[in-house]
């Protein structure tokens, strides 16, 4: 590899994209295009970066399969950064196959980590956890070991295991420092701040307050019956009752739990579950049917007792009841939770990540934008949504390791 | 044209904190290699790293009997191997350089994707003449009056002896698949030292009979 390419690649690895551009700005051969693309990505111009790595991939062509695959990997990483999750998956599959076939194990592993992060963004925790467990980071480059721990921390945070998350972030920080990649360190710092921000609102009979993930974890390991509005599940000791797909039952149990140790009136329950303000006899009959279903799913954790004016939750063995809610608890909270990562999202990526229709997401985004909580930039298909006032991409790109110095 | 498979007789490295080998040279006693921000000396008998000079080192390395020459960015630095001091520098031809060697009072520089080898005036850097190659050129070296260069194209490398006047390929030594050559030097007798790029290794290849 020639001196200008090597010098530019070393500049990039040191986090000096302008130094790299100085050396290759006027060159249009394939390695120079690739390095220019990565430099632009580091400078935050992801649209230009994408064009350049695509041109580089074409210029390398089928004969230089490994170099081309590394360009696809870089393009996949840019796609992930702008939350183009579907194209990202296609690029990763293509790159991964070629890199594995040609024995470029470090970059093949990098492709796997990107794919796990994609799954994590889409909320596919089980898939992400399984694939991460199948990877052995020992012997991998430091930057990838940091990525491994960062991903493990992300999974632990979403699983509400704060101690595991903190431990993983500490290990990620050590690897990032050893690798000397500042952008990676910044991303770990961001995750640490997230861990120190309120993870949920705790609602108990004596009032509601914000709690950190640590307290959530302590609550989960206590004997209390926890109605978890973040995960839409009921949790008691080792028992986990997922109700994400049964919104009526979840609304009922949450209303009962918020009223506990008192009973909840029928009207309140019907309003929460069916959104009916002036119920008639058929609504009351429907409530009895749903209560029967709720008794069945809660069996082993709690019972539901009928009272003169409504129903009362009775946890097993006289245990306490607590309700966890999202820190910002409105209909758009899931969208805000995703945008809270500071990146810019397309509405299709949000729909993909939340498993809902693009139309629903669009309505949420418009309502949030009208309320001044989020901002849009770009037009048409290129439109992105972000919590920040400007598209300040804190790019977490590991691209220098993807192309590296030959 | 005769083609033979490479006979690799020894490997050095990879060396700690020196992930890449961008150029190699031999001063008769020790092997020198460029690793980005250092030029390093290796004892060819023990294979141990002896010393490292803190100088920019992005591609080919050469030795003229007294001084080292090292490509860094778009310059060729003349380095005192005892002190590591950069004594002077000349510009590379447009586009930088990959391989570098010294022979007959001239510096010879290979340009990777330009597929060219230039003979340079070591005082001014002026191009004296140019040999076109059919393949991407990495290292260049002279061995008993023969001009050899390494190629690296389409994930495959070989060592080629070329006619220094016409550029015609006289013979080729093919490296095994996936074994790539980033820099080339000879011991002046019957062996080549091949820089292994990102593998961080230096391989010794016997010159075919």
XYZ file of C-alpha atoms in Angstrom:
615
model
C 0.000 0.000 0.000
C 1.433 3.382 -0.796
C 2.703 6.032 1.577
C -0.106 8.568 1.156
C -2.781 5.924 1.834
C -0.912 4.589 4.860
C -0.327 8.086 6.226
C -4.002 8.993 5.703
C -5.187 5.766 7.359
C -2.935 6.420 10.365
C -4.348 9.947 10.646
C -7.873 8.526 10.663
C -6.986 5.965 13.302
C -5.695 8.829 15.460
C -9.003 10.663 14.982
C -7.535 13.323 12.663
C -9.844 13.281 9.603
C -8.582 16.625 8.302
C -5.018 15.303 8.286
C -6.240 12.304 6.300
C -8.105 14.483 3.797
C -4.982 16.603 3.261
C -3.256 13.534 1.883
C -5.972 11.995 -0.326
C -8.407 14.839 -1.098
C -7.461 15.065 -4.771
C -7.242 11.333 -5.463
C -10.001 9.239 -7.007
C -8.444 5.756 -6.856
C -10.333 3.181 -4.795
C -8.328 3.241 -1.519
C -8.301 7.058 -1.543
C -12.099 7.171 -2.079
C -12.596 4.780 0.845
C -10.422 6.868 3.159
C -12.091 10.089 2.055
C -15.455 8.468 2.838
C -14.376 7.509 6.345
C -12.901 10.961 6.953
C -16.218 12.555 5.933
C -18.069 10.140 8.246
C -15.816 11.175 11.123
C -16.535 14.804 10.272
C -20.263 14.064 10.469
C -21.171 14.424 6.782
C -22.738 10.994 6.536
C -24.506 11.598 3.221
C -21.229 12.483 1.470
C -19.455 9.678 3.327
C -21.963 7.188 1.980
C -21.477 8.310 -1.628
C -17.713 8.055 -1.302
C -17.596 4.556 0.196
C -20.080 3.397 -2.445
C -17.820 4.768 -5.185
C -14.867 3.085 -3.500
C -16.689 -0.273 -3.446
C -17.429 0.054 -7.170
C -13.840 1.073 -7.915
C -12.461 -1.957 -6.065
C -14.907 -4.207 -7.915
C -15.301 -7.969 -7.742
C -11.590 -8.725 -8.178
C -10.601 -6.903 -4.985
C -13.280 -8.707 -3.006
C -11.947 -8.083 0.510
C -11.364 -4.379 -0.029
C -14.842 -4.122 -1.552
C -16.374 -5.999 1.398
C -14.696 -3.581 3.818
C -16.322 -0.718 1.935
C -19.708 -2.449 2.232
C -19.050 -2.804 5.953
C -18.275 0.914 6.213
C -21.458 1.708 4.285
C -23.427 -0.571 6.621
C -22.027 1.269 9.625
C -23.072 4.598 8.131
C -26.534 3.138 7.415
C -26.756 2.077 11.071
C -25.710 5.547 12.218
C -28.537 7.128 10.202
C -30.878 4.301 11.276
C -31.462 2.881 7.790
C -31.922 -0.504 9.384
C -33.123 -2.600 6.427
C -30.392 -1.603 3.922
C -27.908 -2.031 6.758
C -28.899 -5.695 7.188
C -28.428 -6.425 3.475
C -24.983 -4.773 3.362
C -23.860 -6.595 6.498
C -24.871 -10.006 5.192
C -22.961 -9.424 1.952
C -19.835 -8.043 3.653
C -19.812 -10.671 6.373
C -19.858 -13.589 3.943
C -16.940 -12.265 1.878
C -14.817 -11.310 4.888
C -15.315 -14.735 6.476
C -14.450 -16.529 3.240
C -11.216 -14.555 2.915
C -10.143 -14.976 6.522
C -10.499 -11.310 7.546
C -11.741 -12.360 10.979
C -11.491 -8.983 12.725
C -13.700 -7.260 10.160
C -16.057 -10.248 9.954
C -16.463 -9.915 13.740
C -17.045 -6.181 13.318
C -19.874 -7.022 10.894
C -21.385 -9.351 13.505
C -21.254 -6.642 16.192
C -22.951 -4.155 13.893
C -25.697 -6.671 13.223
C -26.184 -7.270 16.958
C -26.446 -3.513 17.511
C -29.028 -3.374 14.736
C -31.063 -6.076 16.538
C -30.694 -4.150 19.802
C -32.029 -0.972 18.175
C -34.998 -2.940 16.917
C -35.632 -4.222 20.439
C -34.912 -7.826 19.504
C -33.155 -8.450 22.810
C -33.268 -12.257 22.795
C -31.726 -12.473 19.320
C -29.094 -9.879 20.219
C -28.195 -11.610 23.477
C -27.948 -15.036 21.837
C -25.638 -13.806 19.081
C -23.476 -11.861 21.494
C -23.067 -14.915 23.716
C -21.843 -16.898 20.696
C -18.904 -14.490 20.194
C -15.622 -14.761 22.067
C -14.000 -11.312 22.333
C -10.673 -12.626 23.690
C -7.965 -12.093 21.098
C -9.986 -9.543 19.147
C -8.690 -5.991 18.603
C -9.338 -3.601 21.499
C -11.897 -1.543 19.590
C -13.996 -4.657 18.976
C -13.691 -5.756 22.596
C -14.987 -2.331 23.578
C -17.865 -2.753 21.105
C -18.596 -6.170 22.618
C -18.865 -4.749 26.155
C -20.862 -1.745 24.975
C -23.369 -4.063 23.327
C -23.529 -6.234 26.459
C -24.178 -3.075 28.492
C -26.946 -2.040 26.092
C -28.654 -5.403 26.508
C -28.243 -5.323 30.311
C -29.741 -1.804 30.475
C -32.754 -2.817 28.458
C -33.116 -5.897 30.672
C -32.892 -3.574 33.707
C -29.740 -5.194 35.072
C -27.869 -2.109 36.204
C -24.909 -3.787 37.911
C -24.161 -5.932 34.882
C -24.494 -2.802 32.708
C -22.093 -0.787 34.884
C -19.531 -3.590 34.932
C -19.724 -3.986 31.138
C -19.334 -0.224 30.625
C -16.267 -0.139 32.886
C -14.674 -2.901 30.796
C -15.696 -1.113 27.573
C -14.051 2.087 28.854
C -10.779 0.303 29.597
C -10.680 -1.235 26.101
C -11.570 2.074 24.429
C -8.758 3.870 26.286
C -6.301 1.153 25.275
C -7.484 1.433 21.665
C -7.091 5.224 21.863
C -10.336 5.881 19.959
C -11.899 9.058 21.331
C -15.265 8.645 19.563
C -15.713 5.254 21.199
C -14.911 6.727 24.606
C -17.525 9.431 24.011
C -20.145 6.816 23.176
C -19.360 4.922 26.382
C -19.631 8.202 28.323
C -23.050 8.757 26.785
C -24.168 5.272 27.897
C -22.881 5.971 31.426
C -24.868 9.202 31.621
C -27.930 7.289 30.444
C -27.396 4.869 33.319
C -27.364 7.788 35.760
C -30.561 9.325 34.351
C -34.032 8.388 35.654
C -34.966 5.027 34.139
C -38.573 4.986 35.313
C -41.182 6.527 37.607
C -42.019 4.490 40.668
C -45.649 4.761 41.805
C -46.418 3.514 45.337
C -49.273 4.253 47.749
C -47.173 7.067 49.274
C -46.571 8.844 45.973
C -44.595 8.835 42.709
C -40.926 9.660 42.064
C -38.203 9.144 39.433
C -35.866 6.223 40.037
C -32.539 5.110 38.570
C -31.989 1.742 36.996
C -30.235 0.517 40.173
C -33.415 1.023 42.197
C -35.477 -0.658 39.505
C -33.165 -3.631 39.749
C -33.485 -3.732 43.563
C -37.257 -3.558 43.219
C -37.239 -6.431 40.745
C -35.269 -8.608 43.143
C -37.537 -7.726 46.116
C -40.694 -9.619 47.053
C -42.951 -6.852 45.722
C -45.427 -7.474 42.940
C -44.248 -5.068 40.220
C -46.541 -3.879 37.455
C -43.980 -2.705 34.923
C -45.286 -0.061 32.543
C -41.910 0.161 30.758
C -42.026 -3.445 29.599
C -45.815 -3.971 29.866
C -45.376 -6.961 32.140
C -46.215 -8.083 35.654
C -43.293 -9.329 37.671
C -43.341 -11.225 40.952
C -40.359 -13.149 42.362
C -39.331 -15.505 39.564
C -42.622 -15.091 37.738
C -42.736 -12.872 34.639
C -46.131 -12.305 32.984
C -45.729 -10.472 29.662
C -48.808 -8.443 28.713
C -47.417 -6.332 25.845
C -49.780 -8.091 23.449
C -52.766 -7.831 25.822
C -53.180 -4.049 26.336
C -56.652 -4.333 27.945
C -55.411 -6.716 30.650
C -52.347 -4.539 31.245
C -54.479 -1.389 31.602
C -56.658 -3.211 34.144
C -53.815 -4.557 36.254
C -52.050 -1.200 36.210
C -55.198 0.618 37.358
C -55.696 -1.959 40.113
C -52.063 -1.651 41.186
C -52.172 2.152 41.276
C -55.283 1.982 43.526
C -53.762 -0.682 45.807
C -54.203 -1.288 48.714
C -57.622 0.263 47.998
C -59.960 -1.127 45.379
C -60.483 0.581 42.020
C -64.013 1.688 41.019
C -65.640 -0.024 38.014
C -65.906 3.292 36.129
C -62.186 3.961 36.497
C -61.318 0.473 35.272
C -63.661 0.707 32.277
C -62.282 4.115 31.338
C -58.681 2.861 31.551
C -59.266 -0.376 29.656
C -62.008 0.496 27.127
C -61.806 4.309 27.062
C -65.510 4.584 27.747
C -66.571 7.464 29.993
C -70.213 6.610 30.708
C -70.414 2.822 30.891
C -73.623 0.865 30.521
C -74.478 -2.689 31.583
C -72.735 -4.320 28.562
C -69.508 -2.501 29.463
C -69.786 -3.838 33.029
C -70.348 -7.344 31.664
C -67.279 -6.922 29.434
C -65.275 -5.785 32.471
C -66.276 -8.971 34.348
C -65.126 -11.090 31.390
C -61.775 -9.307 31.195
C -61.330 -9.563 34.989
C -61.816 -13.313 34.659
C -59.048 -13.382 32.059
C -56.825 -11.245 34.290
C -57.342 -13.646 37.220
C -56.188 -16.484 34.994
C -52.979 -14.762 33.834
C -52.115 -13.506 37.346
C -52.580 -16.932 38.923
C -49.664 -17.675 41.236
C -48.796 -13.988 41.728
C -52.006 -12.345 42.901
C -55.743 -12.681 42.974
C -58.420 -10.136 42.066
C -61.302 -9.673 44.486
C -64.659 -8.107 43.649
C -65.719 -5.311 46.019
C -69.040 -3.415 46.296
C -67.784 -0.579 44.043
C -65.186 -2.389 41.866
C -62.188 -4.692 42.139
C -59.141 -5.000 44.377
C -55.700 -6.498 43.695
C -54.574 -8.948 46.393
C -50.945 -10.035 46.024
C -49.905 -13.459 47.255
C -48.718 -13.786 50.891
C -49.421 -10.093 51.635
C -46.523 -8.794 49.495
C -46.259 -5.109 48.507
C -47.356 -3.718 45.142
C -45.414 -1.201 43.043
C -46.010 0.322 39.637
C -43.210 1.305 37.288
C -44.011 3.814 34.561
C -41.932 5.374 31.809
C -40.192 8.597 32.926
C -42.180 10.477 30.276
C -45.438 8.628 30.263
C -47.569 9.601 27.344
C -48.662 7.882 24.167
C -45.479 8.963 22.393
C -43.077 7.773 25.082
C -41.729 4.823 23.055
C -40.790 7.162 20.182
C -39.103 9.587 22.591
C -37.247 6.701 24.230
C -35.669 5.786 20.888
C -34.877 9.384 19.931
C -33.257 9.824 23.347
C -30.159 8.083 22.015
C -29.267 11.412 20.384
C -29.153 10.026 16.843
C -31.326 11.013 13.914
C -33.980 8.523 12.941
C -36.138 8.064 9.865
C -39.815 7.403 10.500
C -39.482 4.016 8.802
C -36.637 3.030 11.140
C -38.748 4.060 14.146
C -41.664 2.012 12.817
C -39.370 -0.972 12.291
C -37.864 -0.631 15.777
C -41.241 -0.271 17.512
C -43.052 -2.845 15.405
C -45.867 -0.466 14.470
C -47.070 1.088 11.245
C -45.338 4.038 9.719
C -48.610 5.967 9.807
C -48.846 5.576 13.614
C -45.240 6.746 13.992
C -45.923 9.670 11.682
C -48.813 10.803 13.890
C -46.624 10.569 17.008
C -43.801 12.476 15.315
C -46.126 15.238 14.147
C -47.648 15.583 17.627
C -44.216 15.657 19.275
C -42.904 18.180 16.741
C -45.980 20.381 17.322
C -45.266 20.214 21.059
C -41.689 21.371 20.395
C -40.130 18.203 21.790
C -38.395 16.999 18.625
C -37.153 18.381 15.321
C -37.114 17.202 11.747
C -34.540 17.948 9.081
C -34.271 16.878 5.460
C -37.121 16.341 3.024
C -39.020 13.339 1.708
C -37.306 9.976 2.144
C -34.202 11.672 3.527
C -36.176 13.246 6.391
C -34.780 12.474 9.846
C -36.069 13.104 13.353
C -33.995 13.982 16.344
C -34.260 15.256 19.927
C -31.384 17.651 19.334
C -31.874 21.137 17.896
C -29.423 20.272 15.084
C -28.352 17.039 13.426
C -25.333 16.793 15.718
C -24.358 13.262 14.860
C -22.065 12.014 17.557
C -20.837 9.361 15.175
C -19.784 6.230 16.904
C -18.126 4.896 13.796
C -15.411 2.349 14.225
C -14.629 2.673 10.556
C -10.837 2.996 10.820
C -10.710 -0.572 12.071
C -12.934 -1.595 9.201
C -10.489 -0.447 6.550
C -7.357 -0.071 8.568
C -3.818 0.092 7.414
C -2.855 -2.666 5.060
C 8.412 -16.727 -18.378
C 9.222 -19.080 -15.520
C 6.782 -19.210 -12.576
C 7.665 -20.959 -9.327
C 5.868 -21.145 -5.992
C 7.505 -19.209 -3.162
C 9.614 -21.209 -0.749
C 9.195 -19.427 2.607
C 12.145 -20.397 4.828
C 11.498 -18.224 7.896
C 9.083 -15.736 9.437
C 9.822 -12.839 11.801
C 7.207 -11.117 13.959
C 4.547 -9.943 14.439
C 6.178 -7.556 16.907
C 4.373 -6.016 19.920
C 2.727 -2.644 19.140
C 3.944 -2.858 15.507
C 0.824 -4.065 13.707
C 1.969 -3.227 10.188
C 5.093 -3.694 8.089
C 5.120 -1.029 5.367
C 8.710 -1.324 4.124
C 11.798 -3.519 4.695
C 15.534 -3.064 4.275
C 18.755 -4.898 5.180
C 22.040 -3.225 6.104
C 24.116 -6.416 6.050
C 23.715 -6.996 9.786
C 20.150 -6.170 10.690
C 16.730 -5.998 9.117
C 14.945 -2.652 9.155
C 11.216 -2.255 8.805
C 8.788 0.682 8.711
C 5.777 0.499 11.061
C 4.015 3.868 10.613
C 5.642 6.060 13.247
C 8.872 4.101 13.726
C 11.665 2.462 11.768
C 12.722 -0.677 13.612
C 15.829 -2.869 13.572
C 15.526 -6.653 13.943
C 18.332 -9.118 14.610
C 18.019 -11.611 11.715
C 19.458 -14.482 13.802
C 17.338 -14.209 16.951
C 14.371 -12.466 15.285
C 14.275 -10.000 18.204
C 13.523 -6.300 17.944
C 16.774 -4.420 18.647
C 15.850 -0.753 18.455
C 13.211 1.619 17.135
C 13.827 5.068 15.660
C 10.915 7.496 16.084
C 10.475 8.720 12.502
C 7.462 8.796 10.195
C 7.544 5.590 8.143
C 4.561 4.986 5.847
C 6.021 2.858 3.052
C 9.329 1.667 1.556
C 12.694 1.621 3.332
C 16.155 1.509 1.674
C 19.843 1.500 2.691
C 22.731 2.939 0.641
C 25.583 1.439 2.657
C 25.537 4.214 5.233
C 22.133 5.918 5.514
C 18.545 4.719 5.610
C 15.957 6.188 3.231
C 12.364 6.113 4.371
C 9.164 7.163 2.577
C 6.877 9.252 4.788
C 3.823 10.927 3.282
C 5.058 12.605 0.084
C 8.736 12.797 1.144
C 11.739 10.488 1.153
C 13.710 11.060 4.359
C 17.435 10.383 4.627
C 18.038 9.011 8.138
C 21.184 8.422 10.176
C 20.661 4.852 11.464
C 22.824 5.509 14.535
C 20.949 8.551 15.848
C 17.605 8.426 14.058
C 18.137 12.018 12.906
C 16.495 13.016 9.613
C 19.391 14.544 7.632
C 17.484 15.702 4.569
C 14.476 14.856 2.451
C 13.378 14.926 -1.178
C 9.835 14.795 -2.580
C 8.382 11.512 -3.871
C 6.988 11.538 -7.408
C 3.360 12.778 -7.538
C 1.089 10.424 -5.557
C 3.617 9.138 -3.003
C 5.404 5.828 -3.113
C 5.135 2.207 -2.008
C 8.478 0.395 -2.393
C 11.975 1.867 -2.192
C 15.458 0.553 -2.892
C 18.976 1.850 -3.516
C 21.120 0.722 -6.404
C 23.885 2.130 -8.594
C 23.731 5.597 -7.074
C 19.973 5.964 -7.562
C 16.839 5.522 -5.534
C 14.186 3.281 -7.127
C 10.627 3.834 -6.032
C 7.553 1.688 -6.776
C 4.104 3.251 -7.002
C 1.350 0.869 -5.992
C -1.768 1.523 -8.030
C 0.042 3.559 -10.685
C 1.875 0.273 -11.542
C 5.155 2.151 -12.060
C 8.781 2.037 -10.905
C 10.772 5.287 -11.150
C 14.540 5.831 -10.906
C 15.159 9.012 -8.891
C 18.075 11.358 -8.448
C 18.787 10.897 -4.706
C 19.797 14.559 -4.325
C 16.797 16.228 -5.961
C 14.095 13.579 -6.322
C 13.942 14.190 -10.098
C 12.613 11.225 -12.115
C 15.452 9.860 -14.303
C 13.438 7.116 -15.986
C 10.281 5.031 -15.500
C 9.435 1.337 -15.863
C 5.801 0.345 -16.375
C 4.544 -2.815 -14.644
C 1.492 -4.891 -15.526
C 0.538 -5.207 -11.878
C 0.200 -3.062 -8.746
C 3.718 -2.553 -7.395
C 4.580 -2.657 -3.691
C 8.250 -3.414 -2.917
C 11.286 -3.043 -5.188
C 14.822 -4.422 -4.761
C 17.960 -5.308 -6.610
C 19.624 -8.726 -6.238
C 22.940 -9.333 -7.998
C 22.148 -6.940 -10.805
C 18.560 -8.182 -11.191
C 15.624 -5.829 -10.606
C 12.822 -7.497 -8.661
C 9.528 -6.060 -7.511
C 6.656 -7.316 -5.419
C 3.035 -7.099 -6.593
C -0.163 -6.961 -4.602
C -3.305 -7.073 -6.670
C -6.642 -8.862 -6.306
C -5.658 -10.381 -2.934
C -2.621 -12.076 -4.500
C 1.091 -11.265 -4.399
C 4.147 -12.415 -6.301
C 7.794 -11.414 -6.705
C 8.796 -10.563 -10.291
C 12.123 -10.169 -11.937
C 11.822 -7.521 -14.660
C 14.120 -6.244 -17.368
C 15.121 -2.806 -16.017
C 15.162 -1.311 -19.543
C 11.911 -2.698 -21.008
C 9.901 -3.716 -17.928
C 9.393 -7.205 -19.428
C 8.739 -9.861 -16.784
C 11.558 -12.446 -16.787
C 10.321 -14.708 -14.000
C 7.864 -14.766 -11.149
C 7.705 -16.318 -7.677
C 4.124 -16.758 -6.511
C 3.234 -16.224 -2.856
C 0.630 -18.570 -1.306
C -2.990 -17.295 -1.367
C -3.616 -14.643 1.289
C 0.113 -14.054 1.891
C 0.636 -10.487 0.746
C 3.882 -8.579 0.219
C 4.050 -4.917 1.246
C 7.805 -4.355 0.980
C 10.776 -6.180 -0.557
C 14.496 -6.401 0.113
C 17.205 -8.924 -0.664
C 20.194 -10.036 1.395
C 22.398 -9.552 -1.694
C 22.877 -13.299 -2.054
C 19.949 -15.691 -2.398
C 17.128 -14.583 -0.113
C 14.316 -12.015 -0.180
C 12.819 -10.313 2.862
C 9.130 -9.699 2.299
C 7.094 -7.263 4.420
C 3.729 -8.797 5.310
C 1.605 -5.605 5.561
C -1.173 -5.846 8.144
C -0.016 -9.309 9.299
C 2.930 -7.554 11.000
C 5.295 -10.277 9.751
C 8.458 -10.319 7.674
C 8.953 -13.479 5.608
C 12.177 -14.826 4.145
C 11.746 -16.292 0.640
C 14.512 -18.213 -1.154
C 15.442 -16.963 -4.627
C 14.594 -19.692 -7.156
C 17.591 -21.538 -8.702
